[in-house]
C-alpha atoms as a PDB file:
ATOM      1  CA  MET A   1      81.617 124.512  95.503  1.00  0.00           C
ATOM      2  CA  PHE A   2      83.203 125.234  98.899  1.00  0.00           C
ATOM      3  CA  LEU A   3      86.450 123.514  97.927  1.00  0.00           C
ATOM      4  CA  GLN A   4      86.580 125.278  94.557  1.00  0.00           C
ATOM      5  CA  LEU A   5      86.357 128.665  96.288  1.00  0.00           C
ATOM      6  CA  PHE A   6      89.493 127.944  98.307  1.00  0.00           C
ATOM      7  CA  GLY A   7      91.422 126.470  95.395  1.00  0.00           C
ATOM      8  CA  ALA A   8      93.345 123.298  94.786  1.00  0.00           C
ATOM      9  CA  SER A   9      95.846 124.068  97.550  1.00  0.00           C
ATOM     10  CA  PHE A  10      93.149 123.680 100.209  1.00  0.00           C
ATOM     11  CA  THR A  11      92.015 120.442  98.594  1.00  0.00           C
ATOM     12  CA  GLU A  12      95.598 119.179  98.554  1.00  0.00           C
ATOM     13  CA  PHE A  13      95.856 120.095 102.239  1.00  0.00           C
ATOM     14  CA  LEU A  14      92.776 117.963 102.898  1.00  0.00           C
ATOM     15  CA  VAL A  15      94.294 115.070 100.929  1.00  0.00           C
ATOM     16  CA  LYS A  16      97.534 115.297 102.937  1.00  0.00           C
ATOM     17  CA  THR A  17      95.561 115.428 106.191  1.00  0.00           C
ATOM     18  CA  LEU A  18      93.611 112.345 105.150  1.00  0.00           C
ATOM     19  CA  LEU A  19      96.842 110.523 104.337  1.00  0.00           C
ATOM     20  CA  VAL A  20      98.184 111.195 107.826  1.00  0.00           C
ATOM     21  CA  TYR A  21      94.917 109.919 109.272  1.00  0.00           C
ATOM     22  CA  TYR A  22      95.022 106.859 107.011  1.00  0.00           C
ATOM     23  CA  GLY A  23      98.582 106.212 108.126  1.00  0.00           C
ATOM     24  CA  TYR A  24      97.385 106.251 111.733  1.00  0.00           C
ATOM     25  CA  ARG A  25      94.498 103.920 110.866  1.00  0.00           C
ATOM     26  CA  SER A  26      96.992 101.591 109.146  1.00  0.00           C
ATOM     27  CA  PHE A  27      99.083 101.554 112.305  1.00  0.00           C
ATOM     28  CA  GLN A  28      95.999 100.699 114.335  1.00  0.00           C
ATOM     29  CA  ALA A  29      95.145  97.902 111.900  1.00  0.00           C
ATOM     30  CA  ILE A  30      98.613  96.388 112.233  1.00  0.00           C
ATOM     31  CA  GLU A  31      98.235  96.311 116.002  1.00  0.00           C
ATOM     32  CA  THR A  32      95.017  94.260 115.897  1.00  0.00           C
ATOM     33  CA  GLU A  33      94.671  90.525 115.419  1.00  0.00           C
ATOM     34  CA  GLU A  34      92.071  91.011 112.658  1.00  0.00           C
ATOM     35  CA  TRP A  35      93.216  90.494 109.075  1.00  0.00           C
ATOM     36  CA  HIS A  36      90.324  92.314 107.379  1.00  0.00           C
ATOM     37  CA  ASP A  37      91.509  95.763 108.400  1.00  0.00           C
ATOM     38  CA  ASP A  38      95.088  94.903 107.385  1.00  0.00           C
ATOM     39  CA  ALA A  39      93.855  93.812 103.952  1.00  0.00           C
ATOM     40  CA  HIS A  40      91.796  96.999 103.588  1.00  0.00           C
ATOM     41  CA  TRP A  41      94.711  99.312 104.317  1.00  0.00           C
ATOM     42  CA  LEU A  42      97.186  97.294 102.263  1.00  0.00           C
ATOM     43  CA  THR A  43      94.783  97.505  99.323  1.00  0.00           C
ATOM     44  CA  PHE A  44      94.320 101.236  99.897  1.00  0.00           C
ATOM     45  CA  TRP A  45      98.074 101.927  99.939  1.00  0.00           C
ATOM     46  CA  LEU A  46      98.632  99.736  96.873  1.00  0.00           C
ATOM     47  CA  LEU A  47      96.015 101.700  94.914  1.00  0.00           C
ATOM     48  CA  TYR A  48      97.271 104.997  96.301  1.00  0.00           C
ATOM     49  CA  SER A  49     100.822 104.287  95.119  1.00  0.00           C
ATOM     50  CA  PHE A  50      99.534 103.190  91.705  1.00  0.00           C
ATOM     51  CA  ILE A  51      97.481 106.406  91.400  1.00  0.00           C
ATOM     52  CA  GLN A  52     100.484 108.503  92.438  1.00  0.00           C
ATOM     53  CA  PHE A  53     102.641 106.767  89.828  1.00  0.00           C
ATOM     54  CA  ILE A  54     100.118 107.440  87.072  1.00  0.00           C
ATOM     55  CA  GLN A  55      99.653 111.005  88.256  1.00  0.00           C
ATOM     56  CA  THR A  56     103.399 111.667  88.110  1.00  0.00           C
ATOM     57  CA  GLY A  57     103.541 111.219  84.373  1.00  0.00           C
ATOM     58  CA  MET A  58     100.190 112.771  83.588  1.00  0.00           C
ATOM     59  CA  ASP A  59     100.088 115.588  86.135  1.00  0.00           C
ATOM     60  CA  TYR A  60      99.812 118.405  83.620  1.00  0.00           C
ATOM     61  CA  PHE A  61      96.929 116.774  81.756  1.00  0.00           C
ATOM     62  CA  LEU A  62      95.047 115.616  84.838  1.00  0.00           C
ATOM     63  CA  TYR A  63      94.984 119.073  86.398  1.00  0.00           C
ATOM     64  CA  GLN A  64      93.318 120.396  83.236  1.00  0.00           C
ATOM     65  CA  ILE A  65      90.227 118.378  84.176  1.00  0.00           C
ATOM     66  CA  PRO A  66      87.738 120.602  86.023  1.00  0.00           C
ATOM     67  CA  PHE A  67      87.474 119.677  89.708  1.00  0.00           C
ATOM     68  CA  TYR A  68      90.275 117.096  89.367  1.00  0.00           C
ATOM     69  CA  ALA A  69      91.653 117.818  92.852  1.00  0.00           C
ATOM     70  CA  GLU A  70      88.184 117.467  94.360  1.00  0.00           C
ATOM     71  CA  LEU A  71      87.552 114.237  92.445  1.00  0.00           C
ATOM     72  CA  LYS A  72      90.841 112.839  93.737  1.00  0.00           C
ATOM     73  CA  LEU A  73      89.895 113.849  97.280  1.00  0.00           C
ATOM     74  CA  GLY A  74      86.529 112.140  96.869  1.00  0.00           C
ATOM     75  CA  LEU A  75      88.208 108.985  95.569  1.00  0.00           C
ATOM     76  CA  PHE A  76      90.573 108.852  98.546  1.00  0.00           C
ATOM     77  CA  VAL A  77      87.703 109.405 101.000  1.00  0.00           C
ATOM     78  CA  TYR A  78      85.691 106.661  99.307  1.00  0.00           C
ATOM     79  CA  MET A  79      88.617 104.240  99.206  1.00  0.00           C
ATOM     80  CA  GLY A  80      89.716 104.867 102.785  1.00  0.00           C
ATOM     81  CA  LEU A  81      86.542 105.464 104.773  1.00  0.00           C
ATOM     82  CA  PHE A  82      83.825 103.610 102.902  1.00  0.00           C
ATOM     83  CA  GLY A  83      85.550 100.364 101.925  1.00  0.00           C
ATOM     84  CA  GLY A  84      85.992 101.533  98.366  1.00  0.00           C
ATOM     85  CA  ALA A  85      89.599 100.351  98.131  1.00  0.00           C
ATOM     86  CA  THR A  86      88.496  96.740  97.781  1.00  0.00           C
ATOM     87  CA  GLN A  87      85.782  97.628  95.277  1.00  0.00           C
ATOM     88  CA  VAL A  88      88.122  99.769  93.154  1.00  0.00           C
ATOM     89  CA  TYR A  89      90.784  97.060  93.290  1.00  0.00           C
ATOM     90  CA  GLU A  90      88.354  94.354  92.191  1.00  0.00           C
ATOM     91  CA  ALA A  91      86.793  96.530  89.459  1.00  0.00           C
ATOM     92  CA  ILE A  92      89.895  97.979  87.785  1.00  0.00           C
ATOM     93  CA  GLY A  93      92.945  97.871  90.015  1.00  0.00           C
ATOM     94  CA  LYS A  94      93.683  94.177  89.782  1.00  0.00           C
ATOM     95  CA  ARG A  95      93.561  94.177  85.960  1.00  0.00           C
ATOM     96  CA  ALA A  96      95.656  97.331  85.669  1.00  0.00           C
ATOM     97  CA  ILE A  97      98.311  96.105  88.097  1.00  0.00           C
ATOM     98  CA  LYS A  98      98.515  92.704  86.395  1.00  0.00           C
ATOM     99  CA  MET A  99      99.030  94.451  83.032  1.00  0.00           C
ATOM    100  CA  ALA A 100     101.752  96.624  84.561  1.00  0.00           C
ATOM    101  CA  GLU A 101     103.300  93.551  86.195  1.00  0.00           C
ATOM    102  CA  VAL A 102     104.082  92.048  82.784  1.00  0.00           C
ATOM    103  CA  HIS A 103     105.935  95.193  81.738  1.00  0.00           C
ATOM    104  CA  LEU A 104     107.712  95.508  85.084  1.00  0.00           C
ATOM    105  CA  LYS A 105     108.890  91.905  84.812  1.00  0.00           C
ATOM    106  CA  THR A 106     110.338  92.649  81.372  1.00  0.00           C
ATOM    107  CA  VAL A 107     112.170  95.691  82.729  1.00  0.00           C
ATOM    108  CA  GLN A 108     113.398  93.727  85.734  1.00  0.00           C
ATOM    109  CA  ASP A 109     114.717  90.911  83.526  1.00  0.00           C
ATOM    110  CA  ALA A 110     116.471  93.383  81.221  1.00  0.00           C
ATOM    111  CA  THR A 111     117.958  95.205  84.199  1.00  0.00           C
ATOM    112  CA  ASN A 112     119.220  91.997  85.802  1.00  0.00           C
ATOM    113  CA  ALA A 113     120.821  90.948  82.491  1.00  0.00           C
ATOM    114  CA  ASN A 114     122.733  94.240  82.228  1.00  0.00           C
ATOM    115  CA  PRO A 115     126.426  93.680  83.133  1.00  0.00           C
ATOM    116  CA  ASN A 116     126.672  97.166  84.651  1.00  0.00           C
ATOM    117  CA  VAL A 117     123.889  96.306  87.066  1.00  0.00           C
ATOM    118  CA  GLN A 118     125.716  93.107  88.015  1.00  0.00           C
ATOM    119  CA  LYS A 119     128.888  95.113  88.726  1.00  0.00           C
ATOM    120  CA  LEU A 120     126.900  97.576  90.818  1.00  0.00           C
ATOM    121  CA  LYS A 121     125.340  94.730  92.819  1.00  0.00           C
ATOM    122  CA  GLU A 122     128.799  93.277  93.473  1.00  0.00           C
ATOM    123  CA  GLN A 123     130.101  96.673  94.579  1.00  0.00           C
ATOM    124  CA  LEU A 124     127.126  97.148  96.897  1.00  0.00           C
ATOM    125  CA  LYS A 125     127.636  93.697  98.325  1.00  0.00           C
ATOM    126  CA  ALA A 126     131.286  94.456  98.969  1.00  0.00           C
ATOM    127  CA  VAL A 127     130.430  97.747 100.682  1.00  0.00           C
ATOM    128  CA  THR A 128     127.675  96.291 102.845  1.00  0.00           C
ATOM    129  CA  ASN A 129     129.330  92.871 103.332  1.00  0.00           C
ATOM    130  CA  LYS A 130     125.962  91.383 102.527  1.00  0.00           C
ATOM    131  CA  LYS A 131     125.729  87.835 101.276  1.00  0.00           C
ATOM    132  CA  GLU A 132     122.863  86.531  99.136  1.00  0.00           C
END
């Protein structure tokens, strides 16, 4: 109720604030010798980027859902602070990303077979003097 009174812009502010905090926590995780915290934050950022990608194409429809911004905030809190990233990944994320991987591989193969892409790669190599 509180968040609804202040509108979606306040909720988006909270999401952005959380993302800065999660970025800091990711930095802290990288600096430790533990691998569990690294895996948690890598999983979080993988799911976050997947959610952002889906949201990009469906933004208009998603914001028609009542309390969508608050639900998204709740999801990010759950994934980041309560270990939910691993649970969400295991429940639906892994399957969804594997399905997308098949399509991405098809696009990648088609792109690599395109002669214009090959020319562009050669031009970039020439400009950067980078060897494969």
